[in-house]
Short mmCIF file of C-alpha atoms in Angstrom, two decimals:
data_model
loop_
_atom_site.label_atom_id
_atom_site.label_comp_id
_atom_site.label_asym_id
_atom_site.label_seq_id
_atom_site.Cartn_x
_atom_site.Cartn_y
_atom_site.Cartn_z
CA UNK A 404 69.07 92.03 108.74
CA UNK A 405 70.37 95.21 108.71
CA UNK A 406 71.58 98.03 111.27
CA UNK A 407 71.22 101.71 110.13
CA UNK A 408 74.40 103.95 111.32
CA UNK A 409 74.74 107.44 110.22
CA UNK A 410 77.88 108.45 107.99
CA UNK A 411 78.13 112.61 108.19
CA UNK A 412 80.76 115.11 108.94
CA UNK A 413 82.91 115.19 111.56
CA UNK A 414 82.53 118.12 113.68
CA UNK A 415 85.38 120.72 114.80
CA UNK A 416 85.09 123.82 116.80
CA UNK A 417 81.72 123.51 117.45
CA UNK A 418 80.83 123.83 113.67
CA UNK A 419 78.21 121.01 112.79
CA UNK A 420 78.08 120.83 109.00
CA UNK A 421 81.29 121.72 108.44
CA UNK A 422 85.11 119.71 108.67
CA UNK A 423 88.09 121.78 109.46
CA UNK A 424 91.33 120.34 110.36
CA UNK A 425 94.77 121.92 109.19
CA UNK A 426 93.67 124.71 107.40
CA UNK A 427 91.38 122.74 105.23
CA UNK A 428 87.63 123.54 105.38
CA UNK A 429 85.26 121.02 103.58
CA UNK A 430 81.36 120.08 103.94
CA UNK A 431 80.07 116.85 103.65
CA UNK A 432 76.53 115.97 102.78
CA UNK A 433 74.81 113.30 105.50
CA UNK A 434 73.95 109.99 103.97
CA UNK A 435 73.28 106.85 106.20
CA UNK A 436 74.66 103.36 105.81
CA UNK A 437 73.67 100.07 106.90
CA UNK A 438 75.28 97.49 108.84
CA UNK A 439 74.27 93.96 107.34
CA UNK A 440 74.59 92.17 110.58
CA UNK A 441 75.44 88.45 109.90
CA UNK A 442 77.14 88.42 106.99
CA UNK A 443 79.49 85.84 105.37
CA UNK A 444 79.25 83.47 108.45
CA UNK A 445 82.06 80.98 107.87
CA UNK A 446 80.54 77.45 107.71
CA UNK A 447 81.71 75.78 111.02
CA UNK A 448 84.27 78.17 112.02
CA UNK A 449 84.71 81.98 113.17
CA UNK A 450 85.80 84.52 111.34
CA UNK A 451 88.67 85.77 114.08
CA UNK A 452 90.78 88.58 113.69
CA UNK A 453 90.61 89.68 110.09
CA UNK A 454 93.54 91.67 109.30
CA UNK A 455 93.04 92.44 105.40
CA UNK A 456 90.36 93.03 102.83
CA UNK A 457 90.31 93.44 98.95
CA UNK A 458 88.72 92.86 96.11
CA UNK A 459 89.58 91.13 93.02
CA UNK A 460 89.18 91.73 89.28
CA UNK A 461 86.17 89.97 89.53
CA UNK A 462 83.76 91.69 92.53
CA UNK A 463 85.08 89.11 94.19
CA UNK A 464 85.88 89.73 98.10
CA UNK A 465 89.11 88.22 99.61
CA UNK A 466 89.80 88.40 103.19
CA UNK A 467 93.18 87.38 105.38
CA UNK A 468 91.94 85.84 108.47
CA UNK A 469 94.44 84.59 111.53
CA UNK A 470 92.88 80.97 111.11
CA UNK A 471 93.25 78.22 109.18
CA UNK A 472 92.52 78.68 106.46
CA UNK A 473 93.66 81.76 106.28
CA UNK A 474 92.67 83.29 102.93
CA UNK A 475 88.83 83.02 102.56
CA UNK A 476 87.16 84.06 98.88
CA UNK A 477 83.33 85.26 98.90
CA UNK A 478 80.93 86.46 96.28
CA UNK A 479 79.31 90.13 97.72
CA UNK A 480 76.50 88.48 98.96
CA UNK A 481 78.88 86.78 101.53
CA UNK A 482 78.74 83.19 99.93
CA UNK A 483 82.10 81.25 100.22
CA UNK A 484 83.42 80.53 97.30
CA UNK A 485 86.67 79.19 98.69
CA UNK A 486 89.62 78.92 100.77
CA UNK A 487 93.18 78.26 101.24
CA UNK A 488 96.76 78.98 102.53
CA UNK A 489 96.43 76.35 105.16
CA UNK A 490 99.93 75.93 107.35
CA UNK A 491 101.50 78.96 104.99
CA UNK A 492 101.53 81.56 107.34
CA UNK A 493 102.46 81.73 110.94
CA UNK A 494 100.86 85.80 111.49
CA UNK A 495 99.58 86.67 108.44
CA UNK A 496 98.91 90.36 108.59
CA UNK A 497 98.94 92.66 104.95
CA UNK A 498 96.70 92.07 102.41
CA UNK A 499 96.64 93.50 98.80
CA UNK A 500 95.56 92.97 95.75
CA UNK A 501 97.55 95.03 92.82
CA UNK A 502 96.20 96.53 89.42
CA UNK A 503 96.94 93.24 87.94
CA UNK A 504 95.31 90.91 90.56
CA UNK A 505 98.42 89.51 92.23
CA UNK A 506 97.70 89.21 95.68
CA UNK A 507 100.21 90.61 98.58
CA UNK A 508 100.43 88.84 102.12
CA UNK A 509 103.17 89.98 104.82
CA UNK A 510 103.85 87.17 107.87
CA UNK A 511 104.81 89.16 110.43
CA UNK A 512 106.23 87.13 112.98
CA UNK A 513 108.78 83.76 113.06
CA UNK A 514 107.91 80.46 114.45
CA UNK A 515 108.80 77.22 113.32
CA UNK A 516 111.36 77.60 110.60
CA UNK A 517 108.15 80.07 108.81
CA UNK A 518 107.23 83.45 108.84
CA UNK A 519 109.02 87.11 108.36
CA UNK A 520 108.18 87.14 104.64
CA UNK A 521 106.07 89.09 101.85
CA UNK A 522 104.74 86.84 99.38
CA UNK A 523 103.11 87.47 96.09
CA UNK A 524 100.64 85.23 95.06
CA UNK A 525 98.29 84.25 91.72
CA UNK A 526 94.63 84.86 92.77
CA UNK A 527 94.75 81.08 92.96
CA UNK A 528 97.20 81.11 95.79
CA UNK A 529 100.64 80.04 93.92
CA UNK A 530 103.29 81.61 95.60
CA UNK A 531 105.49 83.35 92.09
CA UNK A 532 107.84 85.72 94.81
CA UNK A 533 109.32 86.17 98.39
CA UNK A 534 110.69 88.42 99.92
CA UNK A 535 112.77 88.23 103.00
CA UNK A 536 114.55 84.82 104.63
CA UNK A 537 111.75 82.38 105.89
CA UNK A 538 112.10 82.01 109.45
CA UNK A 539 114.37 85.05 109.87
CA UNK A 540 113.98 87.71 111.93
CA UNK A 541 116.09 90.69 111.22
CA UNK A 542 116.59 94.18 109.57
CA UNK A 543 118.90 93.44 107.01
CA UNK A 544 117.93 93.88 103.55
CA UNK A 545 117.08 90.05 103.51
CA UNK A 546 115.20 89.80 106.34
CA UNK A 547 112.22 91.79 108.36
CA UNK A 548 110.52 92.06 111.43
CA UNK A 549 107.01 92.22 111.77
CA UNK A 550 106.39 93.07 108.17
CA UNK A 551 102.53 95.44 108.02
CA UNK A 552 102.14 95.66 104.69
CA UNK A 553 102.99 96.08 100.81
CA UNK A 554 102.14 99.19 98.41
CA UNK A 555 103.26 98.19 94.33
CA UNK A 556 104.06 101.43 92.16
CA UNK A 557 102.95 101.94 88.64
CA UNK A 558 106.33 100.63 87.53
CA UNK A 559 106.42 97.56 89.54
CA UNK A 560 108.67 98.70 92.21
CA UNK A 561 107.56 97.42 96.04
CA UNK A 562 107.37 98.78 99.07
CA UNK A 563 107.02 96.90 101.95
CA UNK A 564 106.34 99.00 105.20
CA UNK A 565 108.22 96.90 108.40
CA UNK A 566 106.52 98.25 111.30
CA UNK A 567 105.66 96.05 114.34
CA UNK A 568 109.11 95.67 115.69
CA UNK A 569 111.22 97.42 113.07
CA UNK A 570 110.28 101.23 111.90
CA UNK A 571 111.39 101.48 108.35
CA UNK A 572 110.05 100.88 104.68
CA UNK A 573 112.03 98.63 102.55
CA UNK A 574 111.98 99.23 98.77
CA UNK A 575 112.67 96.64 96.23
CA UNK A 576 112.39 96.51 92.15
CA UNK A 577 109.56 94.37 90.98
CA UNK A 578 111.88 91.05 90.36
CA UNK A 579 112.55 91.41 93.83
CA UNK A 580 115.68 93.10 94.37
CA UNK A 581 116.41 95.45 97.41
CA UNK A 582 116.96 98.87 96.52
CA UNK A 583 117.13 100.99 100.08
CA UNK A 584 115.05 101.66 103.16
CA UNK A 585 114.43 104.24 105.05
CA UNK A 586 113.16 105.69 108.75
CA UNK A 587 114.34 104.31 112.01
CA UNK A 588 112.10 104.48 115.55
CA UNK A 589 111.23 107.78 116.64
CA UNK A 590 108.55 110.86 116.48
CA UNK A 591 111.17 113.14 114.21
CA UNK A 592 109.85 113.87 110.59
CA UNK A 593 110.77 110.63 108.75
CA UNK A 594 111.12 108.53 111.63
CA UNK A 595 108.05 105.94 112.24
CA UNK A 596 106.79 104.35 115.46
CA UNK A 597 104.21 101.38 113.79
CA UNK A 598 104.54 102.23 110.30
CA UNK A 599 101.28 100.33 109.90
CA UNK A 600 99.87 100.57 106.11
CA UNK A 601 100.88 101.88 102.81
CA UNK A 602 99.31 103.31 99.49
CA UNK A 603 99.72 105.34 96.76
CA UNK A 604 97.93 108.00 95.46
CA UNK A 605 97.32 109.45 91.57
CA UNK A 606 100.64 111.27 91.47
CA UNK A 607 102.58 107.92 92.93
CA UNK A 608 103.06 109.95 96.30
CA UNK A 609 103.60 106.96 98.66
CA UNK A 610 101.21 107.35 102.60
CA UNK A 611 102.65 105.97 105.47
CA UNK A 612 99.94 105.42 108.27
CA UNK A 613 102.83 105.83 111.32
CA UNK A 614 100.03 104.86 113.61
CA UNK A 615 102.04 104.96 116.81
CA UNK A 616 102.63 108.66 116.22
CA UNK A 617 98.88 109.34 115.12
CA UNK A 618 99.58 110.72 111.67
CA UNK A 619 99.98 109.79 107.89
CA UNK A 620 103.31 110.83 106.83
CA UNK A 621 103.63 111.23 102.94
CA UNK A 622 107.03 110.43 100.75
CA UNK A 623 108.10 110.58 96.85
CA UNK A 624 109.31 107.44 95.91
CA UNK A 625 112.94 107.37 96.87
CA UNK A 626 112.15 108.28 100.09
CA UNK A 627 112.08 112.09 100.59
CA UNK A 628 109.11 113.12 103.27
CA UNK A 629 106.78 115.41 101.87
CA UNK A 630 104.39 116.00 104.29
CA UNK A 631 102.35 114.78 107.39
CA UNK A 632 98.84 114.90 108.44
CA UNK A 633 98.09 114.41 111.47
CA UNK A 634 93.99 115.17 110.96
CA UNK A 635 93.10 111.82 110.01
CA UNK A 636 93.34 110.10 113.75
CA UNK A 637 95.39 107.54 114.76
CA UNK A 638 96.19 105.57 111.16
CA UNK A 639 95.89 101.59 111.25
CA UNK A 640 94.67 100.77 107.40
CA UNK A 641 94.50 103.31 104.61
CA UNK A 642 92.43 103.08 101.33
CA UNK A 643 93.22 105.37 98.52
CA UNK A 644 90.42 105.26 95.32
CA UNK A 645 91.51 106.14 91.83
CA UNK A 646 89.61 109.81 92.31
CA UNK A 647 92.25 110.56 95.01
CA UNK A 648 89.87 109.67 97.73
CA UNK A 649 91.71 108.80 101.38
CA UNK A 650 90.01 106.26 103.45
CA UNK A 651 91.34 106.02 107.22
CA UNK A 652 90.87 103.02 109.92
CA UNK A 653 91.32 104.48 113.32
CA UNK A 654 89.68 101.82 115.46
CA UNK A 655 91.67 103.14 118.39
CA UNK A 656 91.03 106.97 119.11
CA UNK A 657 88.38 108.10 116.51
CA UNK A 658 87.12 104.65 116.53
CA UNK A 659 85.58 105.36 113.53
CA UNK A 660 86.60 105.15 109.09
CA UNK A 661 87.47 108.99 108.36
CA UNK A 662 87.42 109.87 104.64
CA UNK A 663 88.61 112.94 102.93
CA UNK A 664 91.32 113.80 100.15
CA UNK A 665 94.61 112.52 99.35
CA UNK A 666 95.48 115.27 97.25
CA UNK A 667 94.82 118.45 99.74
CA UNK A 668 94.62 116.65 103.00
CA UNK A 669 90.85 117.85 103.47
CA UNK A 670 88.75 115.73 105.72
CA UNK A 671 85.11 115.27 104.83
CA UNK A 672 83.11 113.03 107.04
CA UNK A 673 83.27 109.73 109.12
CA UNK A 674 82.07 105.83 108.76
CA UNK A 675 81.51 104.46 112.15
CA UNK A 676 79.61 100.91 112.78
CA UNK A 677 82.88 99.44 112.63
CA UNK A 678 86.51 99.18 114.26
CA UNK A 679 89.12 97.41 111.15
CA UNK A 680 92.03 97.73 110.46
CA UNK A 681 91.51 96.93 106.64
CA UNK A 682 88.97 98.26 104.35
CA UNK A 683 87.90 97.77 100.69
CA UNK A 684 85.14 99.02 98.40
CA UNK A 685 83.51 97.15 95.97
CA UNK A 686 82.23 97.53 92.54
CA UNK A 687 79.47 98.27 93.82
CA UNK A 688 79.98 100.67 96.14
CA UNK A 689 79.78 98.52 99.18
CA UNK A 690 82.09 98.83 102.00
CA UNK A 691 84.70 95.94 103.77
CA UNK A 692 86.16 96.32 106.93
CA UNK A 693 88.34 93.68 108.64
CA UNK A 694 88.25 94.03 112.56
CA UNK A 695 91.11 92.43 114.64
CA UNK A 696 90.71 94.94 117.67
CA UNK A 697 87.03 94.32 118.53
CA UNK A 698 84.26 91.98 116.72
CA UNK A 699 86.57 89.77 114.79
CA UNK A 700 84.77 89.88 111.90
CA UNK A 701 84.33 90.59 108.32
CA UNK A 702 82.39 93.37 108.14
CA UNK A 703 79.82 94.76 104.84
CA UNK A 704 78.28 98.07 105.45
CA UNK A 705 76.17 99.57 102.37
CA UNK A 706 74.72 102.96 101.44
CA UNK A 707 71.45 103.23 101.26
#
C-alpha cells in the first residue's frame, strides 16, 4: 500500500513556482512521491527510534535502531536479511557507511562501563577501530560526549562531530590519531549549539548541521569556517550526492526533507511524508528516512 505526498518547491514571498532564499533563485519542477506504508516490519519487534540510514555497496539498506539488535540489514523490498550489535551500544546514534563500505556508529552516551565511542566496523559488524575511552565521558582528545556523527575525507582523515553535550568537531588521521578540534558552545560564527551531522561535498568542503542554531555552517578541512546557510531550516541529518546535491532533515520547524545545492547554497524544493533525522538514497532512486522524533520508523518513500 502506498500513500501519495507531493514533493514541489518551497514557496517564498508569495512566489509559487519559484525558491528564493539568500540571494539564490531556483525553480523546481513538481513530481509526487509515494509513501509505502508498512514497510520492513521487523518480525516480532518495533522498529523504535531509528537514528541512521545507509546503504551498502550492495543496494543493500542498513539501519541503526535504539533496540536490540541494533543494526538491522534489509534488501529494498524491506526483507530482513539480518541483524546484529546486540549489548554493543548503550545510545547508538551516527550511522555511515564510507566509499569503501566500512560502516561508522557513534554511542553517544555512558552507562555501564560502555558507550562515548565511534566505532568502525566491517559490513559484517567486526569492530577494526575506536575512538574515544569506553565508558568515558569527557572532552579531551580521548574521550567525547554525546558523539552525533562521523564524516571520512577522501584521504582517510575523520571527523567526528561531538554535539549533544559537547559543541566541537574532533579530527583524527585515518589510523586513528587525534589531530585538533574545533568550536566551543555558542551562536558566534564557528561556535555550534548541537553540531548534529556531518558531510562532505565534491570539493572536500566539510557541512556542519549546527541544528540548535538553525543553520549549516561550512569549513575547509583544518577547520577554517567558510560559510553558513541558514535557508535550509533547522539541520538534524544531512545527505550530500556525488552531483553536489544537499539533502536536509528538519523534522522540527520545516518538518519536512529540503533539497537544493551544496555548491551555491540554492534551495530547490521539499520532501515531506516524513520527520528523520537520517536519510539515504538508493540505487535506485528510492528514498530512506529514519524517524526518532515522531513514527519511529524506517521509512521508504519512492518517485513515481
Amino acid at each position: 500500500m502506498v500513500r501519495t505526498i507531493r514533493f514541489g518547491p518551497v514557496a517564498a514571498g508569495g512566489m509559487a513556482a519559484a525558491v528564493l532564499f539568500a540571494g539564490h533563485i531556483t525553480h523546481a519542477a513538481d513530481l509526487v512521491y509515494h509513501v509505502v506504508e508498512h514497510w520492513a516490519p521487523l518480525p516480532g519487534m518495533e522498529w523504535g527510534e531509528v537514528t541512521g540510514v545507509a546503504v551498502g555497496a550492495k543496494g543493500q539498506i542498513y539501519a541503526l535502531r535504539r533496540g536490540e539488535p541494533p543494526v538491522v540489514e534489509l534488501d529494498p523490498s524491506g526483507k530482513v536479511l539480518k541483524t546484529w550489535g546486540d549489548q554493543m551500544f548503550v545510545w547508538p546514534h551516527g550511522f555511515r557507511v564510507d566509499r569503501n563500505g566500512f560502516i561508522w556508529i557513534t554511542d553517544g552516551r555512558a552507562a555501564d562501563g560502555r558507550g562515548q565511542q565511534v566505532f568502525k566496523l566491517t559490513p559484517e559488524g567486526r569492530v577494526v577501530l575506536t575512538l574515544g575511552t569506553k565508558g568515558v565521558s569527557g572532552d579531551t582528545p580521548q574521550t567525547f560526549n554525546g558523539a552525533c556523527d562521523v564524516a571520512v575525507a577522501g584521504n582517510g582523515d575523520i571527523f567526528v562531530a561531538d554535539g549533544h553535550v559537547n559543541a566541537r568537531i574532533v579530527k583524527f588521521s585515518r589510523d586513528g590519531t587525534f589531530i585538533k578540534s574545533w568550536g566551543k558552545k555558542g551562536d558566534g560564527p564557528g561556535d555550534f549549539n548541537v553540531p548534529h551531522a556531518v558531510a562532505f561535498d565534491s570539493r572536500g568542503r566539510l557541512f556542519v548541521a549546527d541544528r540548535g542554531n538553525r543553520r549549516i555552517q561550512i569549513f575547509d578541512q583544518d577547520g577554517r569556517l567558510l560559510d553558513q546557510w541558514t535557508q535550509f531550516g533547522r539541520p538534524s541529518g544531512l545527505l550530500i550526492m556525488p552531483d553536489d546535491t544537499l539533502y536536509v532533515a528538519d523534522p522540527i520547524d520545516r518538518k519536512a526533507i529540503l533539497f537544493g545545492s551544496a555548491m551555491d547554497g540554492s534551495v530547490r524544493g521539499s520532501i515531506e511524508g516524513s520527520l528523520p533525522e537520517s536519510i539515504a538514497i538508493g540505487s535506485d532512486g528510492a528514498l530512506y528516512a529514519g524517524e526518532t522524533t515522531t513514527g519511529h520508523t524506517l521509512r521508504k518513500l519512492v518517485k513515481q
